[in-house]
PDB file of C-alpha atoms in Angstrom:
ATOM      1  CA  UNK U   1      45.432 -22.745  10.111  1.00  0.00           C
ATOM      2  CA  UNK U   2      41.504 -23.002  10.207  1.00  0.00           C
ATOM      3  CA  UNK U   3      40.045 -19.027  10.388  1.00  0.00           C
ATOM      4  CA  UNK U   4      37.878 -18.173  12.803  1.00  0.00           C
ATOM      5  CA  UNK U   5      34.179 -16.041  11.902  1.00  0.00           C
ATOM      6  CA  UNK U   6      33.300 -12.719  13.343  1.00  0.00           C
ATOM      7  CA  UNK U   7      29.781 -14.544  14.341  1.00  0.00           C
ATOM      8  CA  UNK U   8      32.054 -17.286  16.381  1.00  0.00           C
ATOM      9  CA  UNK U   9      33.403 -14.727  18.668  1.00  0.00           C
ATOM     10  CA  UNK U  10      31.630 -13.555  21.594  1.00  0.00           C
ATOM     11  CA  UNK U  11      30.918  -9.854  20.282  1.00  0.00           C
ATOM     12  CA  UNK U  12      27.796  -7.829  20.674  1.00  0.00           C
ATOM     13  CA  UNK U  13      25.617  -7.458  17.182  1.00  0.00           C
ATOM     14  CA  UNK U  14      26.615  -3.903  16.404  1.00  0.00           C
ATOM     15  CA  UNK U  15      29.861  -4.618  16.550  1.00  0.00           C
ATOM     16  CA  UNK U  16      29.789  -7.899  14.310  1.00  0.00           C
ATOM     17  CA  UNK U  17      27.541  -5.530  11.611  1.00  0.00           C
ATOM     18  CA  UNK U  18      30.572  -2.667  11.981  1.00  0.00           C
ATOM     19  CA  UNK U  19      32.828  -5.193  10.830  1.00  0.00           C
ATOM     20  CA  UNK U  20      30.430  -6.667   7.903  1.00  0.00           C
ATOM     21  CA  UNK U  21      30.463  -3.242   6.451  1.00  0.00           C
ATOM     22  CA  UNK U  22      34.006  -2.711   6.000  1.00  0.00           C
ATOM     23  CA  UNK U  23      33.854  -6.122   4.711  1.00  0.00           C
ATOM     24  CA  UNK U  24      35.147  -7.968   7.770  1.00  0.00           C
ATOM     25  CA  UNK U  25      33.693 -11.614   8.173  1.00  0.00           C
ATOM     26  CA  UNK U  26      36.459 -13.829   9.820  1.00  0.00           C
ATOM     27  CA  UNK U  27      39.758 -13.228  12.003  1.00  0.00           C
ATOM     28  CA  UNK U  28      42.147 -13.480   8.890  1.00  0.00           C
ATOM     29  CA  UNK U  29      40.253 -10.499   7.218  1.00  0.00           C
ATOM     30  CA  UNK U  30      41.172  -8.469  10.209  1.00  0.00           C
ATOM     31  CA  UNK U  31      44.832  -9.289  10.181  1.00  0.00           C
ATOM     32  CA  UNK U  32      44.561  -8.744   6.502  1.00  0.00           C
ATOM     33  CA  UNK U  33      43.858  -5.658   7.381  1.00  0.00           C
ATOM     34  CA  UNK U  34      46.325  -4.942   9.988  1.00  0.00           C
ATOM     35  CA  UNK U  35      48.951  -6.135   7.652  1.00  0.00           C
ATOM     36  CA  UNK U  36      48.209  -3.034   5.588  1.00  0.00           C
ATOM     37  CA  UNK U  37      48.014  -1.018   9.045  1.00  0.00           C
ATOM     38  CA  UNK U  38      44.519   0.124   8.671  1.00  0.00           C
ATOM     39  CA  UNK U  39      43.144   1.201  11.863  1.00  0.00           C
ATOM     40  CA  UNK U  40      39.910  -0.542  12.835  1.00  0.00           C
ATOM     41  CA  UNK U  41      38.695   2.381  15.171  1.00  0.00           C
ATOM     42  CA  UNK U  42      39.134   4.809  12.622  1.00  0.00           C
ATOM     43  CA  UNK U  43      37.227   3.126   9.750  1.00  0.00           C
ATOM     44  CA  UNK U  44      34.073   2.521  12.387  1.00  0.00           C
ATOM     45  CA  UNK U  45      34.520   5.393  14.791  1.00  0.00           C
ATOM     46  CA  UNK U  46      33.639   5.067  18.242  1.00  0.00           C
ATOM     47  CA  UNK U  47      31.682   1.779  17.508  1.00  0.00           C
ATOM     48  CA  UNK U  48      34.610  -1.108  17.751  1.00  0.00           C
ATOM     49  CA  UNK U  49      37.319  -1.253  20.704  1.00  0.00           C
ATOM     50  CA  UNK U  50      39.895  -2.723  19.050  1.00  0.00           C
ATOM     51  CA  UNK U  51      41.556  -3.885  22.133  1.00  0.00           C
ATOM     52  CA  UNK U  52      38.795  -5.595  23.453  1.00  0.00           C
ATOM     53  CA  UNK U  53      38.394  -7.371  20.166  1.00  0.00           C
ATOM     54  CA  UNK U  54      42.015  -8.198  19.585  1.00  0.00           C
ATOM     55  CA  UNK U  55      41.181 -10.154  23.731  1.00  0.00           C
ATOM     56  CA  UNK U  56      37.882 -12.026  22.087  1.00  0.00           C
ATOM     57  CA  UNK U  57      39.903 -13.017  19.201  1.00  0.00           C
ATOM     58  CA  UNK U  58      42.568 -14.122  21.172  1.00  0.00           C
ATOM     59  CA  UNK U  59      40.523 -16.035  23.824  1.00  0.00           C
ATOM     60  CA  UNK U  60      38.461 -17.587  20.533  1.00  0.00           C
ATOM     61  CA  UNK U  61      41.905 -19.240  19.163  1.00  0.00           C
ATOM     62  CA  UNK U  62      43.025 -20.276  22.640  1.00  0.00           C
ATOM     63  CA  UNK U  63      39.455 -22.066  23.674  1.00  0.00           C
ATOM     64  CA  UNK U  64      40.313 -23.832  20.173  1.00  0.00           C
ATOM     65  CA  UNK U  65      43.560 -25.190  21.197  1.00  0.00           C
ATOM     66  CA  UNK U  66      43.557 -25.458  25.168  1.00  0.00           C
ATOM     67  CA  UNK U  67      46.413 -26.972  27.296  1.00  0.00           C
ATOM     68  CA  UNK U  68      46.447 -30.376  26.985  1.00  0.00           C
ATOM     69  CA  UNK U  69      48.826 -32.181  29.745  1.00  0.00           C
ATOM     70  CA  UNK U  70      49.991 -35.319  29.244  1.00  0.00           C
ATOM     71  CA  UNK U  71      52.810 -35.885  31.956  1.00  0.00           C
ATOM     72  CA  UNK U  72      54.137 -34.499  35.273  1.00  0.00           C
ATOM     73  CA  UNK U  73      57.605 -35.344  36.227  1.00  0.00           C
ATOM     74  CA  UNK U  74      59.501 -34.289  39.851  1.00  0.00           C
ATOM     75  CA  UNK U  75      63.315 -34.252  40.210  1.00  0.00           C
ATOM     76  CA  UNK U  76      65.816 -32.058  42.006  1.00  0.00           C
ATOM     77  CA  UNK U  77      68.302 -29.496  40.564  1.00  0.00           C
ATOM     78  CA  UNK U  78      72.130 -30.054  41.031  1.00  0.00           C
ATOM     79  CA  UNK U  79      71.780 -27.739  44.298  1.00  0.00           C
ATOM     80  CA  UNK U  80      68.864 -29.631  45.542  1.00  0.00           C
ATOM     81  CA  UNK U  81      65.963 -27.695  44.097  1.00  0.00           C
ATOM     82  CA  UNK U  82      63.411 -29.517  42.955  1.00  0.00           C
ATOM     83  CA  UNK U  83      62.321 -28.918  39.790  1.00  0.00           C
ATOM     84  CA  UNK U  84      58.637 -29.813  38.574  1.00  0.00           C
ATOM     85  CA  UNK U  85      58.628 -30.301  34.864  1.00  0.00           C
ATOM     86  CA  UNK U  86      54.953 -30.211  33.006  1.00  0.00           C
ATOM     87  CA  UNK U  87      54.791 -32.021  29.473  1.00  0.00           C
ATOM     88  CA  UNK U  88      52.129 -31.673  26.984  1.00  0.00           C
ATOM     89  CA  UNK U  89      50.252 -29.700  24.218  1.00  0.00           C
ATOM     90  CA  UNK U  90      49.217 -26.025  23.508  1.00  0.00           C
ATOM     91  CA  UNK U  91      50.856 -25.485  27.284  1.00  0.00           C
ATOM     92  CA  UNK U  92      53.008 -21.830  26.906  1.00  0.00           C
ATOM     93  CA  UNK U  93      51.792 -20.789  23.874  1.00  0.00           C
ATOM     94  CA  UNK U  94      52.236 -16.608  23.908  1.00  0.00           C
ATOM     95  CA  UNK U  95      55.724 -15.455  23.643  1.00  0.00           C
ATOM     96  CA  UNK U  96      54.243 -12.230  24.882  1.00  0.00           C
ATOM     97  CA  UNK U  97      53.279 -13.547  28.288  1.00  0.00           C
ATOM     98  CA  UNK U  98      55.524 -15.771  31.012  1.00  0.00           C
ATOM     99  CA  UNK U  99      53.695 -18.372  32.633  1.00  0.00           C
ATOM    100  CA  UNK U 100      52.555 -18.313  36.040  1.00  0.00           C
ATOM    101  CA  UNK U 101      52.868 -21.066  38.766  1.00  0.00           C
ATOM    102  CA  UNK U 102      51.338 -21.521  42.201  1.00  0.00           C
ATOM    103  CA  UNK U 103      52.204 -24.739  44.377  1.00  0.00           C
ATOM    104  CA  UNK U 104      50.011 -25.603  47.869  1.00  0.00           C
ATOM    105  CA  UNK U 105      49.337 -21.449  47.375  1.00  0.00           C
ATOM    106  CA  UNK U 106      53.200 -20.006  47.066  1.00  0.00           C
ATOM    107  CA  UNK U 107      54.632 -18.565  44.079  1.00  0.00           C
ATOM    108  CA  UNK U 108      56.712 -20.991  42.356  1.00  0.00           C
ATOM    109  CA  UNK U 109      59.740 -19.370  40.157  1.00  0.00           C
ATOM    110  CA  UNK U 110      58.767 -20.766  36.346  1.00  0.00           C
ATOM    111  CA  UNK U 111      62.573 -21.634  34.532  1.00  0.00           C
ATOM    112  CA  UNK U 112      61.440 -22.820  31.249  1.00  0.00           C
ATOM    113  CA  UNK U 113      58.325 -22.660  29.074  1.00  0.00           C
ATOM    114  CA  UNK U 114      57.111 -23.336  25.412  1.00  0.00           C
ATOM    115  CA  UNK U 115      54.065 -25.035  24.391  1.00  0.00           C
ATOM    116  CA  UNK U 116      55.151 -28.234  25.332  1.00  0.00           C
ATOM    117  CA  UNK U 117      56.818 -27.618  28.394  1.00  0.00           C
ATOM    118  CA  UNK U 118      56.730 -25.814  31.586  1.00  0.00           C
ATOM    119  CA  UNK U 119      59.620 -25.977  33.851  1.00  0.00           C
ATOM    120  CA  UNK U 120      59.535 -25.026  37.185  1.00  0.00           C
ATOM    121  CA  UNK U 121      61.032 -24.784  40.779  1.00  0.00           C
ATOM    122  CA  UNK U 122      58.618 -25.842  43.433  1.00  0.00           C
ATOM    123  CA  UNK U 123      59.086 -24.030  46.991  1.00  0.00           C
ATOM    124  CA  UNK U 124      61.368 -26.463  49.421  1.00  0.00           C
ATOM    125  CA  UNK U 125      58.503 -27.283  51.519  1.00  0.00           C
ATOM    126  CA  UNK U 126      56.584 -29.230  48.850  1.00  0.00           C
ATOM    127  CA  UNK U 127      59.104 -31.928  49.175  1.00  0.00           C
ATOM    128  CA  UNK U 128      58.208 -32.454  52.758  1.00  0.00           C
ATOM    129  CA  UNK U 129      54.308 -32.867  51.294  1.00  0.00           C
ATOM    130  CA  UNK U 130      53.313 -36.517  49.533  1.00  0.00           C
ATOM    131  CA  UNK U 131      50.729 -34.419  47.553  1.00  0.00           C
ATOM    132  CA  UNK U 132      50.086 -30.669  46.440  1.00  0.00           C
ATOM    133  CA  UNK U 133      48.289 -28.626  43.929  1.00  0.00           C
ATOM    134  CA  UNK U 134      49.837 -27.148  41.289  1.00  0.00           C
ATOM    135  CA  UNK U 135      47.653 -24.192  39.174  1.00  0.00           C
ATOM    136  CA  UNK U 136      49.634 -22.804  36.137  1.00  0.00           C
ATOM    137  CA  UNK U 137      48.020 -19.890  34.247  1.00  0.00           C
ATOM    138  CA  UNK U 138      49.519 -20.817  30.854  1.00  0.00           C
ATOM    139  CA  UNK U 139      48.484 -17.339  29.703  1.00  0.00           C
ATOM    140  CA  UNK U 140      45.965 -14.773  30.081  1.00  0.00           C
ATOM    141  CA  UNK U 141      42.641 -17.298  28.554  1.00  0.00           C
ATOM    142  CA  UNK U 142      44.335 -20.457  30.000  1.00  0.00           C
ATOM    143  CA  UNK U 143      44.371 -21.762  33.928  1.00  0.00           C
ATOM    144  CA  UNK U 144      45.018 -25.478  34.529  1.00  0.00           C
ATOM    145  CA  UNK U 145      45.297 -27.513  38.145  1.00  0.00           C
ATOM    146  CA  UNK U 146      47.262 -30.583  38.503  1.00  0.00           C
ATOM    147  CA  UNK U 147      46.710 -32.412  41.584  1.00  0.00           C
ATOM    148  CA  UNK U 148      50.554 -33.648  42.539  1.00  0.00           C
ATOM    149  CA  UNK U 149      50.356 -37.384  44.585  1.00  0.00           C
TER     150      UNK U 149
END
């Protein structure tokens, strides 16, 4: 896995020289250090919310491997459903967070997801429609739209 710097991550200066001094420089130093549960804002009180920092490392990784789709397939379900299925890379990524999926604006029920594949039931209207848009938020640092013809 390639690491990822403190100064690559889009934190204010304070908080990248906090982290310097307790001899933090890259995003595996910090899990080093979680792996022996230190606590971050205890060793640099009130300057670092960990939270906040946990979301900019987390949105760092993510803008390094974004969704790449590579193809869109449409069939129907034994009942008649039809069922979009998404292929690609990098596409459900989080087990911590379920895909979301909106077709031509409704809420479309998501069956199946890893990171390369989202499967999904589109609303019974969209079959009546030639083309639709289709906006998946993969997780919480990655939306895609896929224009359905």
């Amino acid at each position: 896995k390639e690491d990822i710097k403190i100064d690559q991550i889009e934190v204010d200066e304070d908080t990248k020289k906090s982290l310097r001094k307790i001899g933090v420089t890259s995003v595996q130093d910090l899990e080093d250090m979680e792996k022996r549960n230190v606590d971050i804002e205890k060793v640099t009180p009130g300057k670092i919310n960990y939270t906040k920092l946990v979301n900019l490392i987390q949105k760092s990784k993510r803008d390094k491997n974004p969704p790449k789709v590579k193809a869109v397939s449409m069939s129907q379900d034994e009942t008649g459903k039809p069922i979009i299925v998404v292929k690609g890379e990098n596409l459900a990524i989080r087990n911590d967070f379920s895909p979301v999926a909106v077709i031509d604006e409704q809420l479309a029920e998501v069956l199946f997801s890893n990171e390369h594949e989202i499967r999904l039931v589109a609303p019974q209207s969209f079959l009546q429609n030639s083309l639709g848009e289709l906006i998946i938020t993969a997780d919480p640092f990655s939306v895609f739209k896929i224009q359905i013809k």
